[in-house]
Amino acid sequence: MSKPLERYQKLGLKESLPRIHRYPLACKELSLILRGAYKKIPKNLQSLIFQDTLTAFRLLPRMQTRNAVLAAHLLLQSVEATLPKQKKNAAVTEYKNAMVAHKRRTKARQEENGSTQLPQDVLVHIFSFLDMQSLVSVGLVCWLWNITASENNLWRAQYTTFFGNSDNDAMIKGRQIGRLVEDEEGYTLFWREAFKRAYLGSSSKKLKSSRGYCRDCNTIVWLDNMKCSNEHTGLNSENQQIKPVLPSQVVGYLLDDSLSMASSSDSDSDSDGGPFSRLWAYQRPLSKTQ
């Protein structure tokens, strides 16, 4: 059985923090580890986790999404609840300095780009090239991007990509859930809502996972389209054995290397839409024009 230090290093949190799209989840996993495992692990691993926490705060000014700020604040709460006084004070100071720097960068960026903001129709065209998860993510950047990322035709295209050209079926479902509005041409479906409901109810729900337990690597790994991001010599990617993992399960893996943790019941991931539902957690209301 591998040691907690080895398992922690295999999680790759330090390498993931500088990546904007992985920063929020890496912070969340650090937060959960602090709360659930910090006092139960060796001092050398405690020191490593503390350094990674400081690194997370130092990298915050480079992050441009609200999700990143929320994740860093969640990590701060775990720091305040878990770390001894001296380390807690150092981490809190690092967080405060990072927030000041983040606000300054954000303000400077807004002043620099204030007169050069792309028109919404150009943004719609750019967003049309994004996959589903990226489209949800860009909606968290700012108010304009949120409105643009909710544009009806973008989600109609996503619906077609995932479920085929099923306009009639979607319209029927739209009437059932009250997501149809009358316009000059008759009835129009709110495609984003139709996609969400169809996606949550389909077998493709597993595609939402960013983390999984790879039985070939014998560790929790980052996933790319439900495939292990590590290279496997002589192994077909289609034959990889992957089990989706929730952030809360990382603590159990770190403490006792439990495979049952990584193979938890489907009820945990399926309740309330599972982790996928959090993709929609910070969406603002749609404008009336949509």
PDB file of C-alpha atoms in Angstrom:
ATOM      1  CA  MET A   1       0.000   0.000   0.000  1.00  0.00           C
ATOM      2  CA  SER A   2       1.395   3.396  -0.956  1.00  0.00           C
ATOM      3  CA  LYS A   3       1.967   6.085   1.660  1.00  0.00           C
ATOM      4  CA  PRO A   4      -0.211   9.225   1.993  1.00  0.00           C
ATOM      5  CA  LEU A   5       2.643  11.409   0.719  1.00  0.00           C
ATOM      6  CA  GLU A   6       2.960   9.348  -2.456  1.00  0.00           C
ATOM      7  CA  ARG A   7      -0.797   9.356  -3.004  1.00  0.00           C
ATOM      8  CA  TYR A   8      -0.958  13.098  -2.503  1.00  0.00           C
ATOM      9  CA  GLN A   9       1.803  13.734  -5.016  1.00  0.00           C
ATOM     10  CA  LYS A  10      -0.019  11.547  -7.555  1.00  0.00           C
ATOM     11  CA  LEU A  11      -3.079  13.782  -7.224  1.00  0.00           C
ATOM     12  CA  GLY A  12      -1.114  16.459  -9.113  1.00  0.00           C
ATOM     13  CA  LEU A  13      -2.652  19.430  -7.320  1.00  0.00           C
ATOM     14  CA  LYS A  14       0.503  21.555  -7.456  1.00  0.00           C
ATOM     15  CA  GLU A  15       0.774  21.052 -11.228  1.00  0.00           C
ATOM     16  CA  SER A  16      -2.938  21.770 -11.720  1.00  0.00           C
ATOM     17  CA  LEU A  17      -3.163  25.055  -9.802  1.00  0.00           C
ATOM     18  CA  PRO A  18      -1.562  27.225 -12.554  1.00  0.00           C
ATOM     19  CA  ARG A  19      -4.127  25.965 -15.083  1.00  0.00           C
ATOM     20  CA  ILE A  20      -7.123  28.274 -15.133  1.00  0.00           C
ATOM     21  CA  HIS A  21      -9.658  25.547 -15.941  1.00  0.00           C
ATOM     22  CA  ARG A  22      -8.399  23.277 -13.140  1.00  0.00           C
ATOM     23  CA  TYR A  23      -7.685  25.889 -10.472  1.00  0.00           C
ATOM     24  CA  PRO A  24     -11.197  25.917  -8.879  1.00  0.00           C
ATOM     25  CA  LEU A  25     -11.398  22.142  -8.460  1.00  0.00           C
ATOM     26  CA  ALA A  26      -7.800  21.921  -7.225  1.00  0.00           C
ATOM     27  CA  CYS A  27      -8.607  24.556  -4.571  1.00  0.00           C
ATOM     28  CA  LYS A  28     -11.725  22.666  -3.570  1.00  0.00           C
ATOM     29  CA  GLU A  29      -9.809  19.420  -3.173  1.00  0.00           C
ATOM     30  CA  LEU A  30      -7.162  21.220  -1.099  1.00  0.00           C
ATOM     31  CA  SER A  31      -9.929  22.665   1.040  1.00  0.00           C
ATOM     32  CA  LEU A  32     -11.476  19.257   1.665  1.00  0.00           C
ATOM     33  CA  ILE A  33      -8.086  17.713   2.422  1.00  0.00           C
ATOM     34  CA  LEU A  34      -7.372  20.421   4.990  1.00  0.00           C
ATOM     35  CA  ARG A  35     -10.675  19.825   6.757  1.00  0.00           C
ATOM     36  CA  GLY A  36     -10.811  16.057   6.537  1.00  0.00           C
ATOM     37  CA  ALA A  37      -7.231  14.818   6.551  1.00  0.00           C
ATOM     38  CA  TYR A  38      -4.748  17.478   7.693  1.00  0.00           C
ATOM     39  CA  LYS A  39      -4.652  16.468  11.362  1.00  0.00           C
ATOM     40  CA  LYS A  40      -4.380  12.762  10.501  1.00  0.00           C
ATOM     41  CA  ILE A  41      -1.407  12.852   8.131  1.00  0.00           C
ATOM     42  CA  PRO A  42       2.381  12.994   8.724  1.00  0.00           C
ATOM     43  CA  LYS A  43       4.072  16.350   9.329  1.00  0.00           C
ATOM     44  CA  ASN A  44       6.027  16.238   6.072  1.00  0.00           C
ATOM     45  CA  LEU A  45       2.749  15.965   4.136  1.00  0.00           C
ATOM     46  CA  GLN A  46       1.198  18.689   6.271  1.00  0.00           C
ATOM     47  CA  SER A  47       4.060  20.967   5.254  1.00  0.00           C
ATOM     48  CA  LEU A  48       3.605  20.123   1.569  1.00  0.00           C
ATOM     49  CA  ILE A  49      -0.137  20.804   1.701  1.00  0.00           C
ATOM     50  CA  PHE A  50       0.516  24.108   3.450  1.00  0.00           C
ATOM     51  CA  GLN A  51       2.951  25.148   0.700  1.00  0.00           C
ATOM     52  CA  ASP A  52       0.439  24.190  -1.983  1.00  0.00           C
ATOM     53  CA  THR A  53      -2.182  26.280  -0.177  1.00  0.00           C
ATOM     54  CA  LEU A  54       0.113  29.298  -0.248  1.00  0.00           C
ATOM     55  CA  THR A  55       0.762  28.642  -3.939  1.00  0.00           C
ATOM     56  CA  ALA A  56      -2.981  28.577  -4.609  1.00  0.00           C
ATOM     57  CA  PHE A  57      -3.393  32.018  -3.031  1.00  0.00           C
ATOM     58  CA  ARG A  58      -0.358  33.441  -4.860  1.00  0.00           C
ATOM     59  CA  LEU A  59      -1.772  32.297  -8.198  1.00  0.00           C
ATOM     60  CA  LEU A  60      -5.199  33.836  -7.595  1.00  0.00           C
ATOM     61  CA  PRO A  61      -4.390  37.212  -9.262  1.00  0.00           C
ATOM     62  CA  ARG A  62      -3.779  35.349 -12.528  1.00  0.00           C
ATOM     63  CA  MET A  63      -7.238  33.793 -12.495  1.00  0.00           C
ATOM     64  CA  GLN A  64      -9.995  35.686 -14.282  1.00  0.00           C
ATOM     65  CA  THR A  65     -13.155  33.866 -13.286  1.00  0.00           C
ATOM     66  CA  ARG A  66     -15.575  34.251 -10.416  1.00  0.00           C
ATOM     67  CA  ASN A  67     -15.336  30.506  -9.890  1.00  0.00           C
ATOM     68  CA  ALA A  68     -11.637  30.888  -9.047  1.00  0.00           C
ATOM     69  CA  VAL A  69     -12.334  33.594  -6.462  1.00  0.00           C
ATOM     70  CA  LEU A  70     -15.070  31.493  -4.864  1.00  0.00           C
ATOM     71  CA  ALA A  71     -12.776  28.460  -4.747  1.00  0.00           C
ATOM     72  CA  ALA A  72      -9.968  30.486  -3.138  1.00  0.00           C
ATOM     73  CA  HIS A  73     -12.392  31.819  -0.520  1.00  0.00           C
ATOM     74  CA  LEU A  74     -13.529  28.261   0.232  1.00  0.00           C
ATOM     75  CA  LEU A  75      -9.886  27.316   0.715  1.00  0.00           C
ATOM     76  CA  LEU A  76      -9.441  30.286   3.057  1.00  0.00           C
ATOM     77  CA  GLN A  77     -12.313  29.075   5.229  1.00  0.00           C
ATOM     78  CA  SER A  78     -10.658  25.679   5.568  1.00  0.00           C
ATOM     79  CA  VAL A  79      -7.362  27.366   6.435  1.00  0.00           C
ATOM     80  CA  GLU A  80      -9.021  29.352   9.217  1.00  0.00           C
ATOM     81  CA  ALA A  81     -10.757  26.257  10.574  1.00  0.00           C
ATOM     82  CA  THR A  82      -7.816  23.872  10.428  1.00  0.00           C
ATOM     83  CA  LEU A  83      -4.286  25.310  10.451  1.00  0.00           C
ATOM     84  CA  PRO A  84      -2.367  26.206  13.622  1.00  0.00           C
ATOM     85  CA  LYS A  85      -2.105  29.896  14.447  1.00  0.00           C
ATOM     86  CA  GLN A  86       1.246  30.707  12.855  1.00  0.00           C
ATOM     87  CA  LYS A  87       0.527  28.944   9.575  1.00  0.00           C
ATOM     88  CA  LYS A  88      -3.024  30.277   9.527  1.00  0.00           C
ATOM     89  CA  ASN A  89      -1.827  33.870   9.881  1.00  0.00           C
ATOM     90  CA  ALA A  90       0.694  33.407   7.067  1.00  0.00           C
ATOM     91  CA  ALA A  91      -1.928  31.893   4.760  1.00  0.00           C
ATOM     92  CA  VAL A  92      -4.542  34.558   5.564  1.00  0.00           C
ATOM     93  CA  THR A  93      -2.007  37.291   4.829  1.00  0.00           C
ATOM     94  CA  GLU A  94      -1.164  35.618   1.514  1.00  0.00           C
ATOM     95  CA  TYR A  95      -4.872  35.451   0.632  1.00  0.00           C
ATOM     96  CA  LYS A  96      -5.480  39.126   1.458  1.00  0.00           C
ATOM     97  CA  ASN A  97      -2.502  40.214  -0.631  1.00  0.00           C
ATOM     98  CA  ALA A  98      -3.717  38.033  -3.488  1.00  0.00           C
ATOM     99  CA  MET A  99      -7.212  39.520  -3.381  1.00  0.00           C
ATOM    100  CA  VAL A 100      -5.812  43.061  -3.489  1.00  0.00           C
ATOM    101  CA  ALA A 101      -3.666  42.133  -6.498  1.00  0.00           C
ATOM    102  CA  HIS A 102      -6.602  40.366  -8.155  1.00  0.00           C
ATOM    103  CA  LYS A 103      -8.857  43.419  -7.803  1.00  0.00           C
ATOM    104  CA  ARG A 104      -6.162  45.694  -9.185  1.00  0.00           C
ATOM    105  CA  ARG A 105      -5.593  43.448 -12.199  1.00  0.00           C
ATOM    106  CA  THR A 106      -9.310  43.160 -12.808  1.00  0.00           C
ATOM    107  CA  LYS A 107      -9.773  46.931 -12.665  1.00  0.00           C
ATOM    108  CA  ALA A 108      -6.800  47.549 -14.963  1.00  0.00           C
ATOM    109  CA  ARG A 109      -8.095  44.963 -17.409  1.00  0.00           C
ATOM    110  CA  GLN A 110     -11.543  46.525 -17.436  1.00  0.00           C
ATOM    111  CA  GLU A 111     -10.103  49.998 -18.062  1.00  0.00           C
ATOM    112  CA  GLU A 112      -7.873  48.649 -20.825  1.00  0.00           C
ATOM    113  CA  ASN A 113     -10.647  46.714 -22.560  1.00  0.00           C
ATOM    114  CA  GLY A 114     -13.566  48.984 -21.746  1.00  0.00           C
ATOM    115  CA  SER A 115     -13.659  50.586 -25.174  1.00  0.00           C
ATOM    116  CA  THR A 116     -12.625  47.465 -27.080  1.00  0.00           C
ATOM    117  CA  GLN A 117     -15.243  44.961 -25.917  1.00  0.00           C
ATOM    118  CA  LEU A 118     -16.237  42.636 -28.734  1.00  0.00           C
ATOM    119  CA  PRO A 119     -19.798  43.025 -30.055  1.00  0.00           C
ATOM    120  CA  GLN A 120     -22.211  40.345 -28.854  1.00  0.00           C
ATOM    121  CA  ASP A 121     -22.772  38.874 -32.317  1.00  0.00           C
ATOM    122  CA  VAL A 122     -18.994  38.343 -32.653  1.00  0.00           C
ATOM    123  CA  LEU A 123     -18.901  36.656 -29.254  1.00  0.00           C
ATOM    124  CA  VAL A 124     -21.774  34.381 -30.293  1.00  0.00           C
ATOM    125  CA  HIS A 125     -19.797  33.336 -33.365  1.00  0.00           C
ATOM    126  CA  ILE A 126     -16.697  32.622 -31.253  1.00  0.00           C
ATOM    127  CA  PHE A 127     -18.696  30.722 -28.634  1.00  0.00           C
ATOM    128  CA  SER A 128     -20.232  28.549 -31.348  1.00  0.00           C
ATOM    129  CA  PHE A 129     -16.889  26.731 -31.604  1.00  0.00           C
ATOM    130  CA  LEU A 130     -16.855  25.753 -27.907  1.00  0.00           C
ATOM    131  CA  ASP A 131     -17.828  22.414 -26.420  1.00  0.00           C
ATOM    132  CA  MET A 132     -20.543  22.206 -23.778  1.00  0.00           C
ATOM    133  CA  GLN A 133     -18.357  22.510 -20.662  1.00  0.00           C
ATOM    134  CA  SER A 134     -16.399  25.414 -22.131  1.00  0.00           C
ATOM    135  CA  LEU A 135     -19.636  27.189 -23.050  1.00  0.00           C
ATOM    136  CA  VAL A 136     -20.833  26.879 -19.452  1.00  0.00           C
ATOM    137  CA  SER A 137     -17.465  28.078 -18.140  1.00  0.00           C
ATOM    138  CA  VAL A 138     -17.278  31.239 -20.258  1.00  0.00           C
ATOM    139  CA  GLY A 139     -20.686  32.192 -18.910  1.00  0.00           C
ATOM    140  CA  LEU A 140     -19.033  32.687 -15.510  1.00  0.00           C
ATOM    141  CA  VAL A 141     -16.541  35.297 -16.722  1.00  0.00           C
ATOM    142  CA  CYS A 142     -18.689  38.430 -16.781  1.00  0.00           C
ATOM    143  CA  TRP A 143     -22.237  39.667 -17.317  1.00  0.00           C
ATOM    144  CA  LEU A 144     -21.895  40.139 -21.099  1.00  0.00           C
ATOM    145  CA  TRP A 145     -20.366  36.710 -21.595  1.00  0.00           C
ATOM    146  CA  ASN A 146     -23.058  35.166 -19.397  1.00  0.00           C
ATOM    147  CA  ILE A 147     -25.812  36.610 -21.579  1.00  0.00           C
ATOM    148  CA  THR A 148     -23.994  35.625 -24.761  1.00  0.00           C
ATOM    149  CA  ALA A 149     -23.265  32.079 -23.569  1.00  0.00           C
ATOM    150  CA  SER A 150     -26.993  31.595 -22.896  1.00  0.00           C
ATOM    151  CA  GLU A 151     -27.943  32.557 -26.459  1.00  0.00           C
ATOM    152  CA  ASN A 152     -30.636  30.202 -27.692  1.00  0.00           C
ATOM    153  CA  ASN A 153     -29.037  29.104 -30.974  1.00  0.00           C
ATOM    154  CA  LEU A 154     -25.808  28.125 -29.212  1.00  0.00           C
ATOM    155  CA  TRP A 155     -27.679  25.642 -27.047  1.00  0.00           C
ATOM    156  CA  ARG A 156     -29.748  24.416 -29.966  1.00  0.00           C
ATOM    157  CA  ALA A 157     -26.463  23.485 -31.645  1.00  0.00           C
ATOM    158  CA  GLN A 158     -25.272  21.769 -28.455  1.00  0.00           C
ATOM    159  CA  TYR A 159     -28.538  19.829 -28.268  1.00  0.00           C
ATOM    160  CA  THR A 160     -28.122  18.671 -31.861  1.00  0.00           C
ATOM    161  CA  THR A 161     -24.502  17.666 -31.250  1.00  0.00           C
ATOM    162  CA  PHE A 162     -25.360  15.520 -28.235  1.00  0.00           C
ATOM    163  CA  PHE A 163     -28.808  14.164 -29.068  1.00  0.00           C
ATOM    164  CA  GLY A 164     -29.202  14.531 -32.821  1.00  0.00           C
ATOM    165  CA  ASN A 165     -31.655  16.715 -34.716  1.00  0.00           C
ATOM    166  CA  SER A 166     -34.643  16.083 -32.448  1.00  0.00           C
ATOM    167  CA  ASP A 167     -36.541  19.350 -32.765  1.00  0.00           C
ATOM    168  CA  ASN A 168     -39.967  17.715 -32.525  1.00  0.00           C
ATOM    169  CA  ASP A 169     -39.110  15.670 -29.431  1.00  0.00           C
ATOM    170  CA  ALA A 170     -37.547  18.692 -27.770  1.00  0.00           C
ATOM    171  CA  MET A 171     -40.600  20.837 -28.551  1.00  0.00           C
ATOM    172  CA  ILE A 172     -42.871  18.216 -26.998  1.00  0.00           C
ATOM    173  CA  LYS A 173     -40.726  18.120 -23.873  1.00  0.00           C
ATOM    174  CA  GLY A 174     -40.666  21.907 -23.853  1.00  0.00           C
ATOM    175  CA  ARG A 175     -44.447  22.043 -23.664  1.00  0.00           C
ATOM    176  CA  GLN A 176     -44.390  19.537 -20.829  1.00  0.00           C
ATOM    177  CA  ILE A 177     -41.979  21.579 -18.707  1.00  0.00           C
ATOM    178  CA  GLY A 178     -43.347  24.993 -19.637  1.00  0.00           C
ATOM    179  CA  ARG A 179     -40.220  26.141 -21.438  1.00  0.00           C
ATOM    180  CA  LEU A 180     -41.869  27.401 -24.628  1.00  0.00           C
ATOM    181  CA  VAL A 181     -42.498  31.083 -25.381  1.00  0.00           C
ATOM    182  CA  GLU A 182     -44.595  32.494 -28.189  1.00  0.00           C
ATOM    183  CA  ASP A 183     -42.868  34.764 -30.677  1.00  0.00           C
ATOM    184  CA  GLU A 184     -43.652  36.124 -34.165  1.00  0.00           C
ATOM    185  CA  GLU A 185     -42.974  32.740 -35.782  1.00  0.00           C
ATOM    186  CA  GLY A 186     -44.943  30.674 -33.278  1.00  0.00           C
ATOM    187  CA  TYR A 187     -43.337  28.793 -30.393  1.00  0.00           C
ATOM    188  CA  THR A 188     -39.651  28.832 -29.526  1.00  0.00           C
ATOM    189  CA  LEU A 189     -37.914  26.421 -27.172  1.00  0.00           C
ATOM    190  CA  PHE A 190     -35.502  27.492 -24.450  1.00  0.00           C
ATOM    191  CA  TRP A 191     -32.745  25.217 -25.741  1.00  0.00           C
ATOM    192  CA  ARG A 192     -30.408  25.628 -22.814  1.00  0.00           C
ATOM    193  CA  GLU A 193     -33.025  24.280 -20.424  1.00  0.00           C
ATOM    194  CA  ALA A 194     -33.944  21.507 -22.857  1.00  0.00           C
ATOM    195  CA  PHE A 195     -30.287  20.509 -23.142  1.00  0.00           C
ATOM    196  CA  LYS A 196     -29.803  20.537 -19.373  1.00  0.00           C
ATOM    197  CA  ARG A 197     -32.789  18.280 -18.733  1.00  0.00           C
ATOM    198  CA  ALA A 198     -31.938  15.901 -21.561  1.00  0.00           C
ATOM    199  CA  TYR A 199     -28.297  15.734 -20.513  1.00  0.00           C
ATOM    200  CA  LEU A 200     -29.081  15.027 -16.859  1.00  0.00           C
ATOM    201  CA  GLY A 201     -31.464  12.290 -17.902  1.00  0.00           C
ATOM    202  CA  SER A 202     -29.176  10.606 -20.426  1.00  0.00           C
ATOM    203  CA  SER A 203     -26.535   7.940 -20.106  1.00  0.00           C
ATOM    204  CA  SER A 204     -23.944  10.489 -21.210  1.00  0.00           C
ATOM    205  CA  LYS A 205     -24.127  12.072 -17.764  1.00  0.00           C
ATOM    206  CA  LYS A 206     -20.740  10.591 -16.913  1.00  0.00           C
ATOM    207  CA  LEU A 207     -19.029  12.994 -19.329  1.00  0.00           C
ATOM    208  CA  LYS A 208     -19.160  15.753 -16.721  1.00  0.00           C
ATOM    209  CA  SER A 209     -16.362  14.345 -14.543  1.00  0.00           C
ATOM    210  CA  SER A 210     -13.010  16.110 -14.261  1.00  0.00           C
ATOM    211  CA  ARG A 211     -11.551  13.511 -11.909  1.00  0.00           C
ATOM    212  CA  GLY A 212     -11.559   9.735 -11.971  1.00  0.00           C
ATOM    213  CA  TYR A 213      -9.853   6.685 -10.533  1.00  0.00           C
ATOM    214  CA  CYS A 214      -7.731   5.055 -13.221  1.00  0.00           C
ATOM    215  CA  ARG A 215      -7.197   1.394 -12.414  1.00  0.00           C
ATOM    216  CA  ASP A 216      -4.267   1.263 -14.818  1.00  0.00           C
ATOM    217  CA  CYS A 217      -2.488   4.138 -13.030  1.00  0.00           C
ATOM    218  CA  ASN A 218      -3.827   2.956  -9.654  1.00  0.00           C
ATOM    219  CA  THR A 219      -4.526   6.536  -8.618  1.00  0.00           C
ATOM    220  CA  ILE A 220      -6.948   9.444  -9.001  1.00  0.00           C
ATOM    221  CA  VAL A 221      -6.203  11.339 -12.222  1.00  0.00           C
ATOM    222  CA  TRP A 222      -7.424  14.306 -14.213  1.00  0.00           C
ATOM    223  CA  LEU A 223      -9.737  13.305 -17.050  1.00  0.00           C
ATOM    224  CA  ASP A 224      -9.995  14.555 -20.629  1.00  0.00           C
ATOM    225  CA  ASN A 225     -13.329  13.452 -22.116  1.00  0.00           C
ATOM    226  CA  MET A 226     -13.512  10.662 -19.529  1.00  0.00           C
ATOM    227  CA  LYS A 227     -10.041   9.422 -20.523  1.00  0.00           C
ATOM    228  CA  CYS A 228      -7.019   9.406 -18.232  1.00  0.00           C
ATOM    229  CA  SER A 229      -4.765  12.353 -19.078  1.00  0.00           C
ATOM    230  CA  ASN A 230      -1.645  10.227 -18.421  1.00  0.00           C
ATOM    231  CA  GLU A 231       0.049   8.300 -21.204  1.00  0.00           C
ATOM    232  CA  HIS A 232      -0.476   4.522 -21.231  1.00  0.00           C
ATOM    233  CA  THR A 233       2.076   2.665 -23.314  1.00  0.00           C
ATOM    234  CA  GLY A 234       0.519  -0.140 -25.323  1.00  0.00           C
ATOM    235  CA  LEU A 235      -2.992   0.481 -23.961  1.00  0.00           C
ATOM    236  CA  ASN A 236      -5.899   1.542 -26.140  1.00  0.00           C
ATOM    237  CA  SER A 237      -7.583   4.606 -24.613  1.00  0.00           C
ATOM    238  CA  GLU A 238     -10.957   2.972 -25.265  1.00  0.00           C
ATOM    239  CA  ASN A 239     -10.003   0.143 -22.894  1.00  0.00           C
ATOM    240  CA  GLN A 240      -9.068   2.342 -19.958  1.00  0.00           C
ATOM    241  CA  GLN A 241     -10.879   1.489 -16.731  1.00  0.00           C
ATOM    242  CA  ILE A 242     -12.079   4.789 -15.278  1.00  0.00           C
ATOM    243  CA  LYS A 243     -14.421   5.436 -12.363  1.00  0.00           C
ATOM    244  CA  PRO A 244     -15.631   9.047 -11.855  1.00  0.00           C
ATOM    245  CA  VAL A 245     -14.568  10.527  -8.510  1.00  0.00           C
ATOM    246  CA  LEU A 246     -16.119  13.344  -6.490  1.00  0.00           C
ATOM    247  CA  PRO A 247     -13.918  15.975  -4.787  1.00  0.00           C
ATOM    248  CA  SER A 248     -15.085  14.779  -1.370  1.00  0.00           C
ATOM    249  CA  GLN A 249     -13.794  11.273  -2.136  1.00  0.00           C
ATOM    250  CA  VAL A 250     -10.206  12.496  -2.498  1.00  0.00           C
ATOM    251  CA  VAL A 251      -9.880  12.705   1.298  1.00  0.00           C
ATOM    252  CA  GLY A 252     -10.699   9.032   1.728  1.00  0.00           C
ATOM    253  CA  TYR A 253      -8.243   8.090  -1.005  1.00  0.00           C
ATOM    254  CA  LEU A 254      -5.490  10.146   0.605  1.00  0.00           C
ATOM    255  CA  LEU A 255      -6.000   8.638   4.062  1.00  0.00           C
ATOM    256  CA  ASP A 256      -6.431   4.936   3.334  1.00  0.00           C
ATOM    257  CA  ASP A 257      -6.059   4.323  -0.421  1.00  0.00           C
ATOM    258  CA  SER A 258      -9.549   2.851  -0.417  1.00  0.00           C
ATOM    259  CA  LEU A 259     -10.694   1.585  -3.812  1.00  0.00           C
ATOM    260  CA  SER A 260     -14.224   1.417  -2.460  1.00  0.00           C
ATOM    261  CA  MET A 261     -14.009   5.174  -2.025  1.00  0.00           C
ATOM    262  CA  ALA A 262     -13.301   5.632  -5.724  1.00  0.00           C
ATOM    263  CA  SER A 263     -16.080   3.196  -6.552  1.00  0.00           C
ATOM    264  CA  SER A 264     -18.720   4.805  -4.348  1.00  0.00           C
ATOM    265  CA  SER A 265     -22.382   4.194  -4.973  1.00  0.00           C
ATOM    266  CA  ASP A 266     -23.978   5.822  -7.969  1.00  0.00           C
ATOM    267  CA  SER A 267     -26.494   7.413  -5.657  1.00  0.00           C
ATOM    268  CA  ASP A 268     -23.826   9.832  -4.428  1.00  0.00           C
ATOM    269  CA  SER A 269     -23.063  11.132  -7.897  1.00  0.00           C
ATOM    270  CA  ASP A 270     -26.604  10.977  -9.185  1.00  0.00           C
ATOM    271  CA  SER A 271     -28.372  12.856  -6.413  1.00  0.00           C
ATOM    272  CA  ASP A 272     -29.603  16.264  -7.542  1.00  0.00           C
ATOM    273  CA  GLY A 273     -27.901  15.849 -10.881  1.00  0.00           C
ATOM    274  CA  GLY A 274     -24.529  15.022  -9.320  1.00  0.00           C
ATOM    275  CA  PRO A 275     -21.459  17.177  -9.944  1.00  0.00           C
ATOM    276  CA  PHE A 276     -22.865  18.217 -13.318  1.00  0.00           C
ATOM    277  CA  SER A 277     -25.538  20.318 -11.617  1.00  0.00           C
ATOM    278  CA  ARG A 278     -22.802  22.549 -10.210  1.00  0.00           C
ATOM    279  CA  LEU A 279     -21.918  23.609 -13.737  1.00  0.00           C
ATOM    280  CA  TRP A 280     -25.132  25.607 -13.668  1.00  0.00           C
ATOM    281  CA  ALA A 281     -24.843  26.929 -10.134  1.00  0.00           C
ATOM    282  CA  TYR A 282     -23.765  30.481 -10.912  1.00  0.00           C
ATOM    283  CA  GLN A 283     -25.813  31.216 -14.009  1.00  0.00           C
ATOM    284  CA  ARG A 284     -27.627  34.540 -13.873  1.00  0.00           C
ATOM    285  CA  PRO A 285     -31.237  34.860 -15.100  1.00  0.00           C
ATOM    286  CA  LEU A 286     -31.730  34.846 -18.854  1.00  0.00           C
ATOM    287  CA  SER A 287     -32.621  38.149 -20.433  1.00  0.00           C
ATOM    288  CA  LYS A 288     -36.111  38.505 -21.771  1.00  0.00           C
ATOM    289  CA  THR A 289     -34.812  38.579 -25.313  1.00  0.00           C
ATOM    290  CA  GLN A 290     -33.687  34.999 -24.952  1.00  0.00           C
TER     291      GLN A 290
END
